[in-house]
C-alpha cells in the first residue's frame, strides 16, 4: 500500500518551472502543505486497514501547453482566471499526498516522451505497454493525446479523466446522438463514460465531482475572525476591470455605499481602472494569501454576476463573509448566454454561483434580484445585523477532497456498462418507489453498492437530478442499467401498451398519456440531466454522506 506522502518539495520539483501559472500553483501548494498533511493523517486513521493501490499517474495540463495557446499563464498577475490553476494545484497535491506515483507534463514534447504506446491487446487492459494506470488531463490535453496516440487512444481512453470545469452531459458526449439531435458544442463528442469527466462543483451527477479545497481555520483563527469582523466592510468579487462593466451597477453600488465601505482587488497597471468608482478602495490584485486576509476582515463579499462558479465565494464564506449574489431570471445557459455557448451542457445557471445558492444558502449566501432596489437594500441591512460563522462544506476541505479522490481511484474502475447484470428489484413496502431488496438474491458487485439504490419516477418536465434531490437523495447514473428493464415498469404499476428500446438520453421513461414505455438502447446515454413535458422518467437515486455528495454512505 502506498504511504501518504509528505515530501512536498518533491512534488514542487515534479511541477517544473518557467510559467507564471506554475509559480502560482507551487505557491499555493507550499502554502497549504500543512493543511494537506493534517488531512492526510486524519484520512489514514479513517481508512485504517482498507486497501489502497498505488497507481502510476500522468497529469497532463493541456490548457497550459504552448501548443494550445496557453492564454492563462500571461494573465495570472493581471486579473485573469485563476480558478483552473487553483484546482490543478489541489489535484496534484491530493494525488501526491495519497501516495501515487506522478508525472506532470505541460508541453506536447513532454507528453510525447511519456507516452510510449505500441498497440496492445484487449479492451482497456490493466497491464499493458501504456506506462500509466490513469491520466488526468483536460479537453486540450485529450485532443493532443488523440493526435499523438492514434489508434491506441481508443483502447486506452478508459484510463483518462478529464478535468472539465462546467461539465459534459451525456447527450453532448455521444457523438452520433449529439450530431443527430443538434447538441452542438466546441468540446464534446468523445464517447467517454460521462463519469470520466470531473467537474469543479457537483454540477451534474452524470459527471464525477473533482472539486478543489479552501483554506481551513483552526479554533483560534475562527475566534479571531469573529472578533475582528468589520460589519460595514464589503469586498467586491471581480479582479479584472471588465467584470465591473455591469448594467445597473451605479444603482446597486450606491445603495451598498450608503451602508458599507466598499473594497476591491482589481488589477491595474498605473491608475485606477475607469470601471471602478472613486468611492471604492481598490487594493489592486492581491496574492492569494493576502486576499484571504482581506476576506477575514470583511462582512460581505458581493458578486456582480461574473465570473461564474469560481472558488472565491467559497473562500469568502470559509472566512466568515456573507456572499451576496444576483439571481438570474431567466437562468443563464448555453442556449441563451455567450459565455456558456458551445459548452457541452444545457444546465441552467440560476445565479452567479448555484452551488453556493443550493448547497449552502442562508445565512451564508443571499441570492437576490439586483434590479429590485428594495429587496437589495433589505438584504444588506439584514446581513449587517446577522452574525455568521465561517463555514466550509466538508467536500471542500482537504480531507474531503482526499477522501473523494481516494474513493474514485480505488473503486471507479469499471464502467457501469461493464458491471454485472442485476436481477429484478423488489418493491419497497410503501410502494411509492423501489429499493434493492436483500431477499432478491446476492447483490451484484457494484460501486456504489446497489443497497443504496432507490428508484423514483419523475414528474413530467423534471430531470432525474431534481427528482432525486426532492427525495433527499442524489441521482446515481451507475444504477440506470438496473432499472432499464421492462419488468421495472410493472413493479412500479406503470401501464405500458407498448415498450420500445430507443436511443434517447431521457430513457427509461414513460409517456403516460399514451401509455408508451421506452427503454434505453445506448448505455452511454444514461443521463441524470434532461427533461421533457411528455415523459416521466425512471430515476436511480442513492443516499449520500453529509457534506460529501459524491459518496454514498457505504461508499468508502
Ligand atoms: C472562475 O475563475 P476565476 O479565477 O475568475 O475565479 P475566482 O473565483 O475569481 O477565484 C480564483 C482565485 O483567485 C484568487 C482567489 C481564488 O482562489 O483566492 N484571488 C487572488 O488570488 N487575488 C485576488 O485579488 C482575488 C482573487 C472559475 F474558477 C473558472 O473555472 C472559470 O473559467 C471562470 C469564468 O467563469 O471563473
PDB file of N, CA, C and O in Angstrom, residues 489-536:
ATOM      1  N   UNK A 489     -41.158  -1.310 -15.031  1.00  0.00           N
ATOM      2  CA  UNK A 489     -42.411  -0.565 -15.231  1.00  0.00           C
ATOM      3  C   UNK A 489     -43.551  -1.275 -14.499  1.00  0.00           C
ATOM      4  O   UNK A 489     -44.367  -0.654 -13.824  1.00  0.00           O
ATOM      5  N   UNK A 490     -43.560  -2.582 -14.634  1.00  0.00           N
ATOM      6  CA  UNK A 490     -44.598  -3.396 -14.000  1.00  0.00           C
ATOM      7  C   UNK A 490     -44.549  -3.246 -12.481  1.00  0.00           C
ATOM      8  O   UNK A 490     -45.559  -3.023 -11.818  1.00  0.00           O
ATOM      9  N   UNK A 491     -43.333  -3.344 -11.949  1.00  0.00           N
ATOM     10  CA  UNK A 491     -43.167  -3.223 -10.493  1.00  0.00           C
ATOM     11  C   UNK A 491     -43.606  -1.864  -9.980  1.00  0.00           C
ATOM     12  O   UNK A 491     -44.007  -1.712  -8.837  1.00  0.00           O
ATOM     13  N   UNK A 492     -43.529  -0.858 -10.858  1.00  0.00           N
ATOM     14  CA  UNK A 492     -43.940   0.487 -10.448  1.00  0.00           C
ATOM     15  C   UNK A 492     -45.415   0.753 -10.794  1.00  0.00           C
ATOM     16  O   UNK A 492     -45.884   1.891 -10.718  1.00  0.00           O
ATOM     17  N   UNK A 493     -46.123  -0.288 -11.211  1.00  0.00           N
ATOM     18  CA  UNK A 493     -47.532  -0.202 -11.625  1.00  0.00           C
ATOM     19  C   UNK A 493     -47.738   0.819 -12.739  1.00  0.00           C
ATOM     20  O   UNK A 493     -48.716   1.559 -12.764  1.00  0.00           O
ATOM     21  N   UNK A 494     -46.792   0.850 -13.663  1.00  0.00           N
ATOM     22  CA  UNK A 494     -46.932   1.733 -14.831  1.00  0.00           C
ATOM     23  C   UNK A 494     -47.461   0.876 -15.986  1.00  0.00           C
ATOM     24  O   UNK A 494     -46.867  -0.153 -16.330  1.00  0.00           O
ATOM     25  N   UNK A 495     -48.594   1.304 -16.542  1.00  0.00           N
ATOM     26  CA  UNK A 495     -49.196   0.523 -17.617  1.00  0.00           C
ATOM     27  C   UNK A 495     -48.520   0.871 -18.939  1.00  0.00           C
ATOM     28  O   UNK A 495     -48.462   2.037 -19.313  1.00  0.00           O
ATOM     29  N   UNK A 496     -48.001  -0.152 -19.616  1.00  0.00           N
ATOM     30  CA  UNK A 496     -47.340   0.074 -20.902  1.00  0.00           C
ATOM     31  C   UNK A 496     -48.132  -0.644 -21.995  1.00  0.00           C
ATOM     32  O   UNK A 496     -48.217  -1.870 -21.978  1.00  0.00           O
ATOM     33  N   UNK A 497     -48.703   0.097 -22.934  1.00  0.00           N
ATOM     34  CA  UNK A 497     -49.337  -0.567 -24.082  1.00  0.00           C
ATOM     35  C   UNK A 497     -48.268  -1.073 -25.043  1.00  0.00           C
ATOM     36  O   UNK A 497     -48.449  -2.045 -25.746  1.00  0.00           O
ATOM     37  N   UNK A 498     -47.151  -0.321 -25.065  1.00  0.00           N
ATOM     38  CA  UNK A 498     -46.025  -0.772 -25.898  1.00  0.00           C
ATOM     39  C   UNK A 498     -44.728  -0.429 -25.178  1.00  0.00           C
ATOM     40  O   UNK A 498     -44.701   0.489 -24.370  1.00  0.00           O
ATOM     41  N   UNK A 499     -43.684  -1.190 -25.479  1.00  0.00           N
ATOM     42  CA  UNK A 499     -42.359  -0.879 -24.905  1.00  0.00           C
ATOM     43  C   UNK A 499     -41.324  -0.950 -26.021  1.00  0.00           C
ATOM     44  O   UNK A 499     -41.237  -1.961 -26.719  1.00  0.00           O
ATOM     45  N   UNK A 500     -40.577   0.142 -26.194  1.00  0.00           N
ATOM     46  CA  UNK A 500     -39.570   0.192 -27.269  1.00  0.00           C
ATOM     47  C   UNK A 500     -38.199   0.492 -26.671  1.00  0.00           C
ATOM     48  O   UNK A 500     -38.093   1.233 -25.694  1.00  0.00           O
ATOM     49  N   UNK A 501     -37.172  -0.055 -27.317  1.00  0.00           N
ATOM     50  CA  UNK A 501     -35.790   0.343 -26.995  1.00  0.00           C
ATOM     51  C   UNK A 501     -35.383   1.420 -27.989  1.00  0.00           C
ATOM     52  O   UNK A 501     -35.445   1.199 -29.187  1.00  0.00           O
ATOM     53  N   UNK A 502     -34.989   2.587 -27.499  1.00  0.00           N
ATOM     54  CA  UNK A 502     -34.522   3.647 -28.400  1.00  0.00           C
ATOM     55  C   UNK A 502     -33.344   4.386 -27.788  1.00  0.00           C
ATOM     56  O   UNK A 502     -33.128   4.328 -26.588  1.00  0.00           O
ATOM     57  N   UNK A 503     -32.655   5.151 -28.657  1.00  0.00           N
ATOM     58  CA  UNK A 503     -31.549   5.983 -28.185  1.00  0.00           C
ATOM     59  C   UNK A 503     -32.112   7.334 -27.791  1.00  0.00           C
ATOM     60  O   UNK A 503     -32.559   8.094 -28.661  1.00  0.00           O
ATOM     61  N   UNK A 504     -32.167   7.618 -26.500  1.00  0.00           N
ATOM     62  CA  UNK A 504     -32.695   8.907 -26.060  1.00  0.00           C
ATOM     63  C   UNK A 504     -32.198   9.131 -24.629  1.00  0.00           C
ATOM     64  O   UNK A 504     -32.373   8.268 -23.770  1.00  0.00           O
ATOM     65  N   UNK A 505     -31.611  10.292 -24.387  1.00  0.00           N
ATOM     66  CA  UNK A 505     -30.983  10.488 -23.069  1.00  0.00           C
ATOM     67  C   UNK A 505     -32.009  10.615 -21.948  1.00  0.00           C
ATOM     68  O   UNK A 505     -31.635  10.665 -20.782  1.00  0.00           O
ATOM     69  N   UNK A 506     -33.318  10.661 -22.295  1.00  0.00           N
ATOM     70  CA  UNK A 506     -34.343  10.748 -21.245  1.00  0.00           C
ATOM     71  C   UNK A 506     -34.856   9.360 -20.834  1.00  0.00           C
ATOM     72  O   UNK A 506     -35.631   9.228 -19.889  1.00  0.00           O
ATOM     73  N   UNK A 507     -34.457   8.327 -21.543  1.00  0.00           N
ATOM     74  CA  UNK A 507     -34.956   6.978 -21.277  1.00  0.00           C
ATOM     75  C   UNK A 507     -34.081   6.238 -20.272  1.00  0.00           C
ATOM     76  O   UNK A 507     -32.890   6.534 -20.209  1.00  0.00           O
ATOM     77  N   UNK A 508     -34.661   5.350 -19.460  1.00  0.00           N
ATOM     78  CA  UNK A 508     -36.030   4.838 -19.464  1.00  0.00           C
ATOM     79  C   UNK A 508     -37.049   5.873 -18.978  1.00  0.00           C
ATOM     80  O   UNK A 508     -36.760   6.633 -18.056  1.00  0.00           O
ATOM     81  N   UNK A 509     -38.226   5.852 -19.652  1.00  0.00           N
ATOM     82  CA  UNK A 509     -39.272   6.818 -19.317  1.00  0.00           C
ATOM     83  C   UNK A 509     -40.614   6.318 -19.836  1.00  0.00           C
ATOM     84  O   UNK A 509     -40.658   5.375 -20.641  1.00  0.00           O
ATOM     85  N   UNK A 510     -41.660   6.957 -19.350  1.00  0.00           N
ATOM     86  CA  UNK A 510     -42.994   6.614 -19.843  1.00  0.00           C
ATOM     87  C   UNK A 510     -43.700   7.882 -20.338  1.00  0.00           C
ATOM     88  O   UNK A 510     -43.619   8.926 -19.689  1.00  0.00           O
ATOM     89  N   UNK A 511     -44.330   7.763 -21.504  1.00  0.00           N
ATOM     90  CA  UNK A 511     -45.206   8.837 -21.983  1.00  0.00           C
ATOM     91  C   UNK A 511     -46.587   8.450 -21.470  1.00  0.00           C
ATOM     92  O   UNK A 511     -47.279   7.635 -22.081  1.00  0.00           O
ATOM     93  N   UNK A 512     -46.966   9.010 -20.325  1.00  0.00           N
ATOM     94  CA  UNK A 512     -48.111   8.499 -19.574  1.00  0.00           C
ATOM     95  C   UNK A 512     -49.436   8.615 -20.318  1.00  0.00           C
ATOM     96  O   UNK A 512     -50.257   7.699 -20.295  1.00  0.00           O
ATOM     97  N   UNK A 513     -49.630   9.741 -21.007  1.00  0.00           N
ATOM     98  CA  UNK A 513     -50.939   9.976 -21.644  1.00  0.00           C
ATOM     99  C   UNK A 513     -51.248   8.913 -22.695  1.00  0.00           C
ATOM    100  O   UNK A 513     -52.399   8.598 -22.944  1.00  0.00           O
ATOM    101  N   UNK A 514     -50.205   8.363 -23.325  1.00  0.00           N
ATOM    102  CA  UNK A 514     -50.439   7.363 -24.377  1.00  0.00           C
ATOM    103  C   UNK A 514     -49.983   5.957 -23.967  1.00  0.00           C
ATOM    104  O   UNK A 514     -49.989   5.031 -24.787  1.00  0.00           O
ATOM    105  N   UNK A 515     -49.598   5.812 -22.696  1.00  0.00           N
ATOM    106  CA  UNK A 515     -49.158   4.507 -22.168  1.00  0.00           C
ATOM    107  C   UNK A 515     -48.030   3.882 -22.971  1.00  0.00           C
ATOM    108  O   UNK A 515     -47.994   2.670 -23.193  1.00  0.00           O
ATOM    109  N   UNK A 516     -47.109   4.735 -23.441  1.00  0.00           N
ATOM    110  CA  UNK A 516     -45.965   4.187 -24.175  1.00  0.00           C
ATOM    111  C   UNK A 516     -44.739   4.194 -23.277  1.00  0.00           C
ATOM    112  O   UNK A 516     -44.418   5.219 -22.685  1.00  0.00           O
ATOM    113  N   UNK A 517     -44.086   3.032 -23.195  1.00  0.00           N
ATOM    114  CA  UNK A 517     -42.904   2.940 -22.348  1.00  0.00           C
ATOM    115  C   UNK A 517     -41.654   2.822 -23.226  1.00  0.00           C
ATOM    116  O   UNK A 517     -41.707   2.224 -24.298  1.00  0.00           O
ATOM    117  N   UNK A 518     -40.569   3.412 -22.744  1.00  0.00           N
ATOM    118  CA  UNK A 518     -39.334   3.421 -23.526  1.00  0.00           C
ATOM    119  C   UNK A 518     -38.156   3.000 -22.679  1.00  0.00           C
ATOM    120  O   UNK A 518     -38.008   3.456 -21.549  1.00  0.00           O
ATOM    121  N   UNK A 519     -37.321   2.162 -23.272  1.00  0.00           N
ATOM    122  CA  UNK A 519     -36.081   1.766 -22.594  1.00  0.00           C
ATOM    123  C   UNK A 519     -34.885   2.307 -23.377  1.00  0.00           C
ATOM    124  O   UNK A 519     -34.997   2.595 -24.571  1.00  0.00           O
ATOM    125  N   UNK A 520     -33.776   2.402 -22.706  1.00  0.00           N
ATOM    126  CA  UNK A 520     -32.567   2.985 -23.295  1.00  0.00           C
ATOM    127  C   UNK A 520     -31.788   1.944 -24.076  1.00  0.00           C
ATOM    128  O   UNK A 520     -31.478   0.879 -23.538  1.00  0.00           O
ATOM    129  N   UNK A 521     -31.456   2.293 -25.329  1.00  0.00           N
ATOM    130  CA  UNK A 521     -30.728   1.356 -26.167  1.00  0.00           C
ATOM    131  C   UNK A 521     -29.211   1.544 -26.040  1.00  0.00           C
ATOM    132  O   UNK A 521     -28.438   0.642 -26.313  1.00  0.00           O
ATOM    133  N   UNK A 522     -28.798   2.734 -25.639  1.00  0.00           N
ATOM    134  CA  UNK A 522     -27.375   3.073 -25.636  1.00  0.00           C
ATOM    135  C   UNK A 522     -26.916   3.461 -24.224  1.00  0.00           C
ATOM    136  O   UNK A 522     -27.197   4.567 -23.762  1.00  0.00           O
ATOM    137  N   UNK A 523     -26.236   2.569 -23.523  1.00  0.00           N
ATOM    138  CA  UNK A 523     -25.850   2.853 -22.130  1.00  0.00           C
ATOM    139  C   UNK A 523     -25.090   4.163 -21.938  1.00  0.00           C
ATOM    140  O   UNK A 523     -25.188   4.786 -20.890  1.00  0.00           O
ATOM    141  N   UNK A 524     -24.343   4.604 -22.973  1.00  0.00           N
ATOM    142  CA  UNK A 524     -23.604   5.875 -22.815  1.00  0.00           C
ATOM    143  C   UNK A 524     -24.552   7.063 -22.662  1.00  0.00           C
ATOM    144  O   UNK A 524     -24.140   8.147 -22.252  1.00  0.00           O
ATOM    145  N   UNK A 525     -25.825   6.844 -23.016  1.00  0.00           N
ATOM    146  CA  UNK A 525     -26.775   7.966 -22.952  1.00  0.00           C
ATOM    147  C   UNK A 525     -27.560   8.021 -21.642  1.00  0.00           C
ATOM    148  O   UNK A 525     -28.368   8.929 -21.447  1.00  0.00           O
ATOM    149  N   UNK A 526     -27.342   7.070 -20.753  1.00  0.00           N
ATOM    150  CA  UNK A 526     -27.993   7.169 -19.436  1.00  0.00           C
ATOM    151  C   UNK A 526     -27.629   8.534 -18.845  1.00  0.00           C
ATOM    152  O   UNK A 526     -26.440   8.883 -18.777  1.00  0.00           O
ATOM    153  N   UNK A 527     -28.647   9.290 -18.424  1.00  0.00           N
ATOM    154  CA  UNK A 527     -28.361  10.674 -18.021  1.00  0.00           C
ATOM    155  C   UNK A 527     -29.276  11.139 -16.897  1.00  0.00           C
ATOM    156  O   UNK A 527     -30.502  10.998 -16.977  1.00  0.00           O
ATOM    157  N   UNK A 528     -28.676  11.694 -15.856  1.00  0.00           N
ATOM    158  CA  UNK A 528     -29.482  12.300 -14.786  1.00  0.00           C
ATOM    159  C   UNK A 528     -30.078  13.617 -15.273  1.00  0.00           C
ATOM    160  O   UNK A 528     -31.139  14.041 -14.835  1.00  0.00           O
ATOM    161  N   UNK A 529     -29.356  14.283 -16.183  1.00  0.00           N
ATOM    162  CA  UNK A 529     -29.833  15.564 -16.713  1.00  0.00           C
ATOM    163  C   UNK A 529     -30.869  15.314 -17.801  1.00  0.00           C
ATOM    164  O   UNK A 529     -30.904  14.244 -18.392  1.00  0.00           O
ATOM    165  N   UNK A 530     -31.708  16.302 -18.047  1.00  0.00           N
ATOM    166  CA  UNK A 530     -32.635  16.238 -19.173  1.00  0.00           C
ATOM    167  C   UNK A 530     -34.065  15.991 -18.744  1.00  0.00           C
ATOM    168  O   UNK A 530     -34.333  15.207 -17.822  1.00  0.00           O
ATOM    169  N   UNK A 531     -34.997  16.710 -19.390  1.00  0.00           N
ATOM    170  CA  UNK A 531     -36.420  16.534 -19.077  1.00  0.00           C
ATOM    171  C   UNK A 531     -37.247  16.950 -20.283  1.00  0.00           C
ATOM    172  O   UNK A 531     -36.748  17.607 -21.205  1.00  0.00           O
ATOM    173  N   UNK A 532     -38.517  16.531 -20.247  1.00  0.00           N
ATOM    174  CA  UNK A 532     -39.435  16.873 -21.326  1.00  0.00           C
ATOM    175  C   UNK A 532     -40.852  16.754 -20.770  1.00  0.00           C
ATOM    176  O   UNK A 532     -41.116  15.845 -19.971  1.00  0.00           O
ATOM    177  N   UNK A 533     -41.737  17.654 -21.202  1.00  0.00           N
ATOM    178  CA  UNK A 533     -43.116  17.638 -20.676  1.00  0.00           C
ATOM    179  C   UNK A 533     -43.811  16.305 -20.961  1.00  0.00           C
ATOM    180  O   UNK A 533     -44.732  15.908 -20.248  1.00  0.00           O
ATOM    181  N   UNK A 534     -43.388  15.621 -22.019  1.00  0.00           N
ATOM    182  CA  UNK A 534     -44.062  14.396 -22.440  1.00  0.00           C
ATOM    183  C   UNK A 534     -43.773  13.203 -21.512  1.00  0.00           C
ATOM    184  O   UNK A 534     -44.584  12.285 -21.411  1.00  0.00           O
ATOM    185  N   UNK A 535     -42.589  13.215 -20.874  1.00  0.00           N
ATOM    186  CA  UNK A 535     -42.153  11.999 -20.176  1.00  0.00           C
ATOM    187  C   UNK A 535     -42.108  12.097 -18.659  1.00  0.00           C
ATOM    188  O   UNK A 535     -41.741  13.130 -18.114  1.00  0.00           O
ATOM    189  N   UNK A 536     -42.412  10.967 -18.031  1.00  0.00           N
ATOM    190  CA  UNK A 536     -41.993  10.757 -16.642  1.00  0.00           C
ATOM    191  C   UNK A 536     -40.823   9.776 -16.710  1.00  0.00           C
ATOM    192  O   UNK A 536     -40.935   8.696 -17.296  1.00  0.00           O
TER     193      UNK A 536
END
